[in-house]
XYZ file of C-alpha atoms in Angstrom:
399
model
C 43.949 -26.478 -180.647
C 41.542 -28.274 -178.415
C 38.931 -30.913 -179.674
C 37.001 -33.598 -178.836
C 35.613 -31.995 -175.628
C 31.700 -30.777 -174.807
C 31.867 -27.990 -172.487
C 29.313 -26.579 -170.460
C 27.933 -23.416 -169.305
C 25.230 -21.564 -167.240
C 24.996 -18.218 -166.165
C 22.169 -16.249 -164.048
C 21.047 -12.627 -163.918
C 18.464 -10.095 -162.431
C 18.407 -6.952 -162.934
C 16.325 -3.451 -162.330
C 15.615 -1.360 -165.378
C 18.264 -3.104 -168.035
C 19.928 -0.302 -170.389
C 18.213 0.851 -173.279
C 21.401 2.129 -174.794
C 23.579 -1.014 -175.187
C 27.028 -1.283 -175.506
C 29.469 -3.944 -177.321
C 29.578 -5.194 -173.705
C 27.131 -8.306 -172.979
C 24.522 -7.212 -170.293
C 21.205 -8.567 -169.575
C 18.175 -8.010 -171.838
C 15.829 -8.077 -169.478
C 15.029 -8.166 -165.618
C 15.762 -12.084 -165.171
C 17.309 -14.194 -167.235
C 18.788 -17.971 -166.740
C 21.183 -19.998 -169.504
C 22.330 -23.275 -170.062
C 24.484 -23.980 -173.439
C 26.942 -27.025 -174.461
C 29.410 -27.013 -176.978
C 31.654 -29.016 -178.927
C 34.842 -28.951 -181.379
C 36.026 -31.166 -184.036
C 38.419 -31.245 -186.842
C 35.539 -30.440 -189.599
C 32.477 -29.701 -187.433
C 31.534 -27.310 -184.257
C 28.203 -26.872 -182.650
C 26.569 -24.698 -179.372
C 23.257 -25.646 -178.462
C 22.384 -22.659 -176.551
C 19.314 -22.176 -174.354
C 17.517 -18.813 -172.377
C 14.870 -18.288 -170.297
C 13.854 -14.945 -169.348
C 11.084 -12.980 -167.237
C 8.570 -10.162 -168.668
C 9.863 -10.612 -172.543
C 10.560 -7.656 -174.216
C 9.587 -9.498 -177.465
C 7.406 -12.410 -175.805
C 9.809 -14.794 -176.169
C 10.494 -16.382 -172.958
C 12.841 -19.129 -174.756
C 15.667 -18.117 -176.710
C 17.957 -20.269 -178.263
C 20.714 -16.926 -178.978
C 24.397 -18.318 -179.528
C 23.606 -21.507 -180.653
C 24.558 -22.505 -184.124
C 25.904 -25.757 -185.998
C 29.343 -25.186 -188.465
C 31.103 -26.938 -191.073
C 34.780 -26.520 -192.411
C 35.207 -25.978 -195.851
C 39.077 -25.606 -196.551
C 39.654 -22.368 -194.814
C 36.303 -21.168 -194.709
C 33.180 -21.580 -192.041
C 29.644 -22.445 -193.070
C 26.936 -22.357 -190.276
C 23.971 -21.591 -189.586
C 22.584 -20.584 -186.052
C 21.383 -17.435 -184.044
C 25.322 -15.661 -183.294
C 25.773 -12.108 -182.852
C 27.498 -9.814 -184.795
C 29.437 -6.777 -184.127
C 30.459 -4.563 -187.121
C 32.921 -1.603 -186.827
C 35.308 -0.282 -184.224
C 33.448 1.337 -182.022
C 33.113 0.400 -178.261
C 29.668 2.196 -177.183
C 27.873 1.463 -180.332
C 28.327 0.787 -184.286
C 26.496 2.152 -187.231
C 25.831 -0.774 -189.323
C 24.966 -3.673 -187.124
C 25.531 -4.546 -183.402
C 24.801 -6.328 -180.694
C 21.719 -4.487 -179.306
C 19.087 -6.312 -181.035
C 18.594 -9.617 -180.527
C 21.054 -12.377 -183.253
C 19.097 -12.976 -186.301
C 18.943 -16.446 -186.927
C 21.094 -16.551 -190.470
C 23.168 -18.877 -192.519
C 26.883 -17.259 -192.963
C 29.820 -18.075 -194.658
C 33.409 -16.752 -193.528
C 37.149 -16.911 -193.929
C 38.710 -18.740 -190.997
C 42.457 -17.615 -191.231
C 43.220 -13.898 -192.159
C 46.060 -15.607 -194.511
C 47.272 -12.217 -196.920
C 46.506 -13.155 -200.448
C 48.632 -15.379 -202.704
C 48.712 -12.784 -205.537
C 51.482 -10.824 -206.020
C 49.389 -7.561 -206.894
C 47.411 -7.967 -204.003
C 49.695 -9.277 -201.136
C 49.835 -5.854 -199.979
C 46.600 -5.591 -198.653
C 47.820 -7.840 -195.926
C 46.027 -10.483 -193.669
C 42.355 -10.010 -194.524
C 38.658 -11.840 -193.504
C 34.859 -11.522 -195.723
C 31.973 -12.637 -194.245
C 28.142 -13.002 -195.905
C 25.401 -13.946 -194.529
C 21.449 -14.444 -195.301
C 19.101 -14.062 -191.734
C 15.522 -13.969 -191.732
C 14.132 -11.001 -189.910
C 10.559 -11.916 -187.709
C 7.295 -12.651 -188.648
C 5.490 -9.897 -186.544
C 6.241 -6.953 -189.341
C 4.928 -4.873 -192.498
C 6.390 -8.086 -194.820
C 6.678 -10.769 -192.894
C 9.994 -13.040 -193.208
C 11.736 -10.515 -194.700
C 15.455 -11.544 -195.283
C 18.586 -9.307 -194.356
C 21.763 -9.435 -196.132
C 25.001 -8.970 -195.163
C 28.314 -8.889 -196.136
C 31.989 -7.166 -194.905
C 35.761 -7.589 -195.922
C 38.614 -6.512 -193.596
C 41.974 -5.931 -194.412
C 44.899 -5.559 -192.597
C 47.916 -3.583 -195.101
C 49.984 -2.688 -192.181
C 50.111 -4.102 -188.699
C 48.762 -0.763 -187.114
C 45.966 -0.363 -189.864
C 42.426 -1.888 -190.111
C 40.578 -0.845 -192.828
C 37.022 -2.704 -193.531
C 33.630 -2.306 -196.138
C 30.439 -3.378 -194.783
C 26.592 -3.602 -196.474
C 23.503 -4.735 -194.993
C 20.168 -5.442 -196.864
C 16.672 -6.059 -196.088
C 15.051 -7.423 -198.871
C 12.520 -10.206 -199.911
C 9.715 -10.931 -197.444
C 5.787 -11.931 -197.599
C 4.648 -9.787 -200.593
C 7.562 -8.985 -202.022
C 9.791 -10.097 -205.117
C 12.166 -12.800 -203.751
C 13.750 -14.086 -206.904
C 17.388 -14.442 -208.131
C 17.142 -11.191 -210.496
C 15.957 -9.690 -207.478
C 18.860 -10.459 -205.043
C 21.332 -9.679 -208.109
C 19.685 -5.993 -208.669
C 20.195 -6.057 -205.211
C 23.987 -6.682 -204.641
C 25.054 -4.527 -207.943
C 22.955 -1.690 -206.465
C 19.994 -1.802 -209.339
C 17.492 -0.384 -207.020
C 17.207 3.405 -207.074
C 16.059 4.067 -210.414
C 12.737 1.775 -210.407
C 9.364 2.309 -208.764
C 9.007 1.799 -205.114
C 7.271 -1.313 -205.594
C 9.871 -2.861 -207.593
C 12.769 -1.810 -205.884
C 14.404 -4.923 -204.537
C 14.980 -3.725 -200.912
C 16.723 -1.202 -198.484
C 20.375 -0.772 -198.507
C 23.244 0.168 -196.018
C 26.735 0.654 -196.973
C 29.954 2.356 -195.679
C 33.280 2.167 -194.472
C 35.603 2.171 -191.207
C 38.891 2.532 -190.218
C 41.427 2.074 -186.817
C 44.656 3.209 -186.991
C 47.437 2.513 -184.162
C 49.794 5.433 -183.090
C 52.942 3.390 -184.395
C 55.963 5.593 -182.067
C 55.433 7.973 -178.978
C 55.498 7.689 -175.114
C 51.907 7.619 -174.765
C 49.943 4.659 -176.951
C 47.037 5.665 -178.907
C 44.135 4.256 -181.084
C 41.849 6.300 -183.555
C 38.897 4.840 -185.092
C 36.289 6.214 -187.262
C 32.979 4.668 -189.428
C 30.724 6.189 -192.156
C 27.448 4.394 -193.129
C 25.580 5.634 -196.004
C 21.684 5.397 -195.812
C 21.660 5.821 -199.252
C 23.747 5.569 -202.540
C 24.680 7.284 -205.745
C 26.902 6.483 -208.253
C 27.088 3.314 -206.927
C 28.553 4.549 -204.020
C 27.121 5.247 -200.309
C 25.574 8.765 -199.472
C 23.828 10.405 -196.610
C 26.523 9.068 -193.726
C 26.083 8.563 -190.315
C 29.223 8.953 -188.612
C 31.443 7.968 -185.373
C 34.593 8.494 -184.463
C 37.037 7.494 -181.259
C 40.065 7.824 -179.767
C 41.366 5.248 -177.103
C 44.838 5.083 -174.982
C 46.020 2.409 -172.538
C 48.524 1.632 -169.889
C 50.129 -0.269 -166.946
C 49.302 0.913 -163.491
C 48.872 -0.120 -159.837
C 50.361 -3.945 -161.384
C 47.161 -3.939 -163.436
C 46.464 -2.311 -166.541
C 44.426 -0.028 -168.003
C 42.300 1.493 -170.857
C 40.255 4.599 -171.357
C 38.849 6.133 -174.513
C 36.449 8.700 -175.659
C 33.802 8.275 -178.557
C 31.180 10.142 -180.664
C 28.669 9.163 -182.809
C 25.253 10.501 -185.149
C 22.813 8.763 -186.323
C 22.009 11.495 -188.675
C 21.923 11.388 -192.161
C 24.483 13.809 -193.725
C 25.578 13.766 -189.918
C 28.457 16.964 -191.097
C 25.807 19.200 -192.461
C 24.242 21.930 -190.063
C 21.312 20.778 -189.396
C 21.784 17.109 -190.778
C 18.953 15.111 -192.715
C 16.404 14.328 -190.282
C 13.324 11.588 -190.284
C 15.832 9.657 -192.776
C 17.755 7.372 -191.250
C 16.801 3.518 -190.188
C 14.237 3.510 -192.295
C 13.022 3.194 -195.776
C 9.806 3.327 -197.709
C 9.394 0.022 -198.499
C 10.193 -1.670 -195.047
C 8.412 0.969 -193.042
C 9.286 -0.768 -189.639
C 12.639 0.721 -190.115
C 16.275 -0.804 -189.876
C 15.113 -2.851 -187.127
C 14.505 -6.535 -185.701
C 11.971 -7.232 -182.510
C 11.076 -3.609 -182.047
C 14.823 -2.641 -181.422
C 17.308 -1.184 -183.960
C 19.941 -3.626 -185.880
C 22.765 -0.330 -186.144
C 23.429 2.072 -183.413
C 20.989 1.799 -179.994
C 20.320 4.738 -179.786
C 18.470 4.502 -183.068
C 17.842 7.119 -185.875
C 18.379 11.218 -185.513
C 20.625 10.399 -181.958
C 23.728 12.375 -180.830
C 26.352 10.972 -178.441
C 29.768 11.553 -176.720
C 30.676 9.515 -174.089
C 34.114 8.508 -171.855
C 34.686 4.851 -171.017
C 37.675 3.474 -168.429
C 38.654 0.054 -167.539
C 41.105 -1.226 -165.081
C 42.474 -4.488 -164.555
C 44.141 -4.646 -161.408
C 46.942 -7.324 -160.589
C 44.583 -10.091 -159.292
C 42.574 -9.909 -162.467
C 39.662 -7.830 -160.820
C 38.198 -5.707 -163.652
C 36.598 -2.219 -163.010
C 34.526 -0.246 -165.972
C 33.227 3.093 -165.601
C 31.130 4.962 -168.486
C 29.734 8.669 -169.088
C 27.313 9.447 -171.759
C 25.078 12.630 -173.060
C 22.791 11.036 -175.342
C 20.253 12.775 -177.242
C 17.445 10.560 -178.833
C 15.187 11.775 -181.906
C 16.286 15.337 -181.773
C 13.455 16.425 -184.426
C 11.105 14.549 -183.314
C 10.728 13.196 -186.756
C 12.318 9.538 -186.800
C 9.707 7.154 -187.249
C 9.007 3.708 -185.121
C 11.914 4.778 -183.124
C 12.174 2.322 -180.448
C 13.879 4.796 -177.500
C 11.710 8.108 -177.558
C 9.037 8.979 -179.930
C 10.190 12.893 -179.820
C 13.264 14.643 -178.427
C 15.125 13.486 -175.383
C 18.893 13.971 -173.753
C 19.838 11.099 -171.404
C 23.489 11.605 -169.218
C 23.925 8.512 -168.157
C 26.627 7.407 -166.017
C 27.487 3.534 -165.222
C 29.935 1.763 -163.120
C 30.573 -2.290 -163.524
C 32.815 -4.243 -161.364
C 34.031 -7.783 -161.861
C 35.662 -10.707 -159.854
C 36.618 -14.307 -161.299
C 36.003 -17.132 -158.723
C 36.718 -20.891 -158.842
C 33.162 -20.936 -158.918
C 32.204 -18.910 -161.510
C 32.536 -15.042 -162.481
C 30.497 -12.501 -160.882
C 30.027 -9.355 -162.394
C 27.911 -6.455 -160.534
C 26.717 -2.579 -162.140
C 25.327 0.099 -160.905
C 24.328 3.163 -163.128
C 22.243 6.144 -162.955
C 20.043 8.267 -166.179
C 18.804 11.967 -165.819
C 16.112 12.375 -168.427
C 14.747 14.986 -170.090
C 11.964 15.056 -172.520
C 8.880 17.080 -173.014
C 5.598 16.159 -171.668
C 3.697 13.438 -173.962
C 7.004 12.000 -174.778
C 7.243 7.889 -174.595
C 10.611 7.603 -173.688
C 11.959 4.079 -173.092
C 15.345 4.708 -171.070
C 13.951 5.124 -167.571
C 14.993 8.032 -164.912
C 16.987 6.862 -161.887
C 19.072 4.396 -160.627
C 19.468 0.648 -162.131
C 21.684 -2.063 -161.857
C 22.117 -5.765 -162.069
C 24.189 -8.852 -160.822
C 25.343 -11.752 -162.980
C 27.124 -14.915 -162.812
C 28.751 -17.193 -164.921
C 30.107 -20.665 -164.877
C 32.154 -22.354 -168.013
C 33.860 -25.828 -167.974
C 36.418 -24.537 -170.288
């Protein structure tokens, strides 16, 4: 509704021992970080140069350019290219297929712009829906270098307390590898289990999830669940990782307020006792795993990982935000999940984290303090660190 205008924004952060085991909220990656971006809105066109600097790269890159990106209107669809995260699925503490915990891969995407329900009599039913696809190119600094990962989702909307969406991710192509059209098309009609290894055209996520509203009742509620096959047969996704939540909300103290409670494993056959082990996140032809920089593209706590956690919020009636989260977290329970990028053998984290917020004419401020008991055996690299951490931010936005 507003264009024409360039607005700015910078933001600042420090921080001591930044989580391993990132949320869908946006934290700092790493102990310092400073950012500068512009952007700008047209009628057919929109743009965000976007610029980082941190300290002590994780990946030695001290420059980033994450969030930038230049777009195009096509009727009611978005072309652009750029380096823009991506969320996938309902969750709040993680998502199977692909979330926010690695750093954007820098892709070309297409997607619907207006959820407009389809013009089609036989299909109007399905209600407001969205698709995107894009193509990102994964780094240099692995087994094939350049490899590309695919993506794709549809979400569709048949009743106004129902979200149902289908979601596949790809890693395909690369130095070394077959990269050709009859490649990418084995690839998206799911010709690649029933050739050698070497001529398989890549690795292959799929699944499904769902969020259903509690339509009636004194008391609100939210369910949510996901399923992400590692592999597939029949043409359909097998070997799930799973997550399910549950979320309420409320008006108190002239504020309001929102708590929920969420589970996830990253498991393969996740319902069977024990589950598939040493199988998820990775793949025999990409054999540094489901991952991008080091750090998983799905869920962070990476492959063969249990968790239930309890998250709160409250918004209080100057618009002063408070977030509170518990987790129990165990990482690479057999010990057999390889490159994982948390613990190289078994390890529980309970983690607890508290986050307070204040908006300013001057910016917003944002301040957390959290605490992780570890427990591993001896000999076990374990990235999440013991102890207390914390950080302070601020941000500052023209518009």
């Amino acid at each position: 509704m507003r264009t024409g205008d360039v607005s700015l924004a910078a933001s600042l952060a420090g921080s001591v021992d930044p989580t391993q085991l990132r949320t869908f909220e946006a934290t700092p990656r790493e102990e310092g970080e400073a950012m500068l971006s512009a952007d700008w809105l047209g009628q057919r066109f929109a743009w965000k140069a976007s610029v980082t600097a941190v300290t002590d790269a994780e990946d030695n890159q001290t420059w980033r350019p994450d969030g930038s990106y230049f777009g195009a209107s096509l009727g009611n669809w978005m072309l652009s290219i750029g380096y823009l995260e991506r969320w996938w699925g309902p969750g709040a503490e993680g998502t199977l297929l692909l979330s926010t915990n690695a750093r954007p891969v820098p892709s070309i995407s297409l997607e619907r712009q207006e959820s407009t329900p389809m013009d089609v009599p036989l299909l109007r039913w399905l209600g407001p829906w969205r698709f995107l696809t894009f193509m990102g190119q994964l780094e240099e600094d692995r087994d094939y270098p350049d490899a590309l990962l695919f993506g794709m989702r549809i979400e569709l909307r048949p009743l106004p307390s129902l979200q149902i969406a289908a979601s596949r991710t790809a890693q395909w192509c690369g130095d070394g590898r077959p990269c050709d059209g009859g490649t990418f098309w084995d690839l998206l009609i799911g010709n690649d289990n029933d050739q050698d290894l070497n001529e398989q055209p890549g690795n292959q996520l799929a699944g499904f999830d769902v969020r259903w509203t509690w339509p009636g009742g004194a008391v609100p509620a939210a369910f949510y669940a996901q399923a992400i096959g590692e592999d597939e047969a029949g043409f359909l996704p097998t070997k799930y990782l799973g997550l399910f939540g549950v979320e309420t909300w409320g008006e108190a103290l002239g504020g309001s307020w929102r708590v929920h409670v969420e589970y996830a494993d990253t498991a393969c056959d996740f319902l069977a006792s024990p589950p598939e082990f040493g199988c998820a996140y990775t793949s025999g032809i990409y054999t540094d795993g489901y991952r991008y920089e080091g750090r998983s593209l799905g869920h962070s706590m990476d492959a063969d990982g249990e968790s239930i956690g309890f998250g709160g919020m409250l918004v209080d009636r100057a618009g002063h935000e408070w977030r509170v989260l518990l987790r129990n977290v165990k990482l690479n329970r057999a010990g057999a999940a390889p490159l994982h990028s948390l613990a190289d053998g078994p390890a529980k984290v309970t983690d607890v984290e508290l986050v307070h917020r204040r908006d300013y004419a001057w910016g917003t401020v944002e301040a957390s303090l959290g605490y992780a008991d570890t427990e591993a055996d001896a000999g076990v690299d374990l990235a999440v660190q013991d102890g207390l951490r914390g950080y302070v931010s601020w941000r500052y936005a023209t518009r």
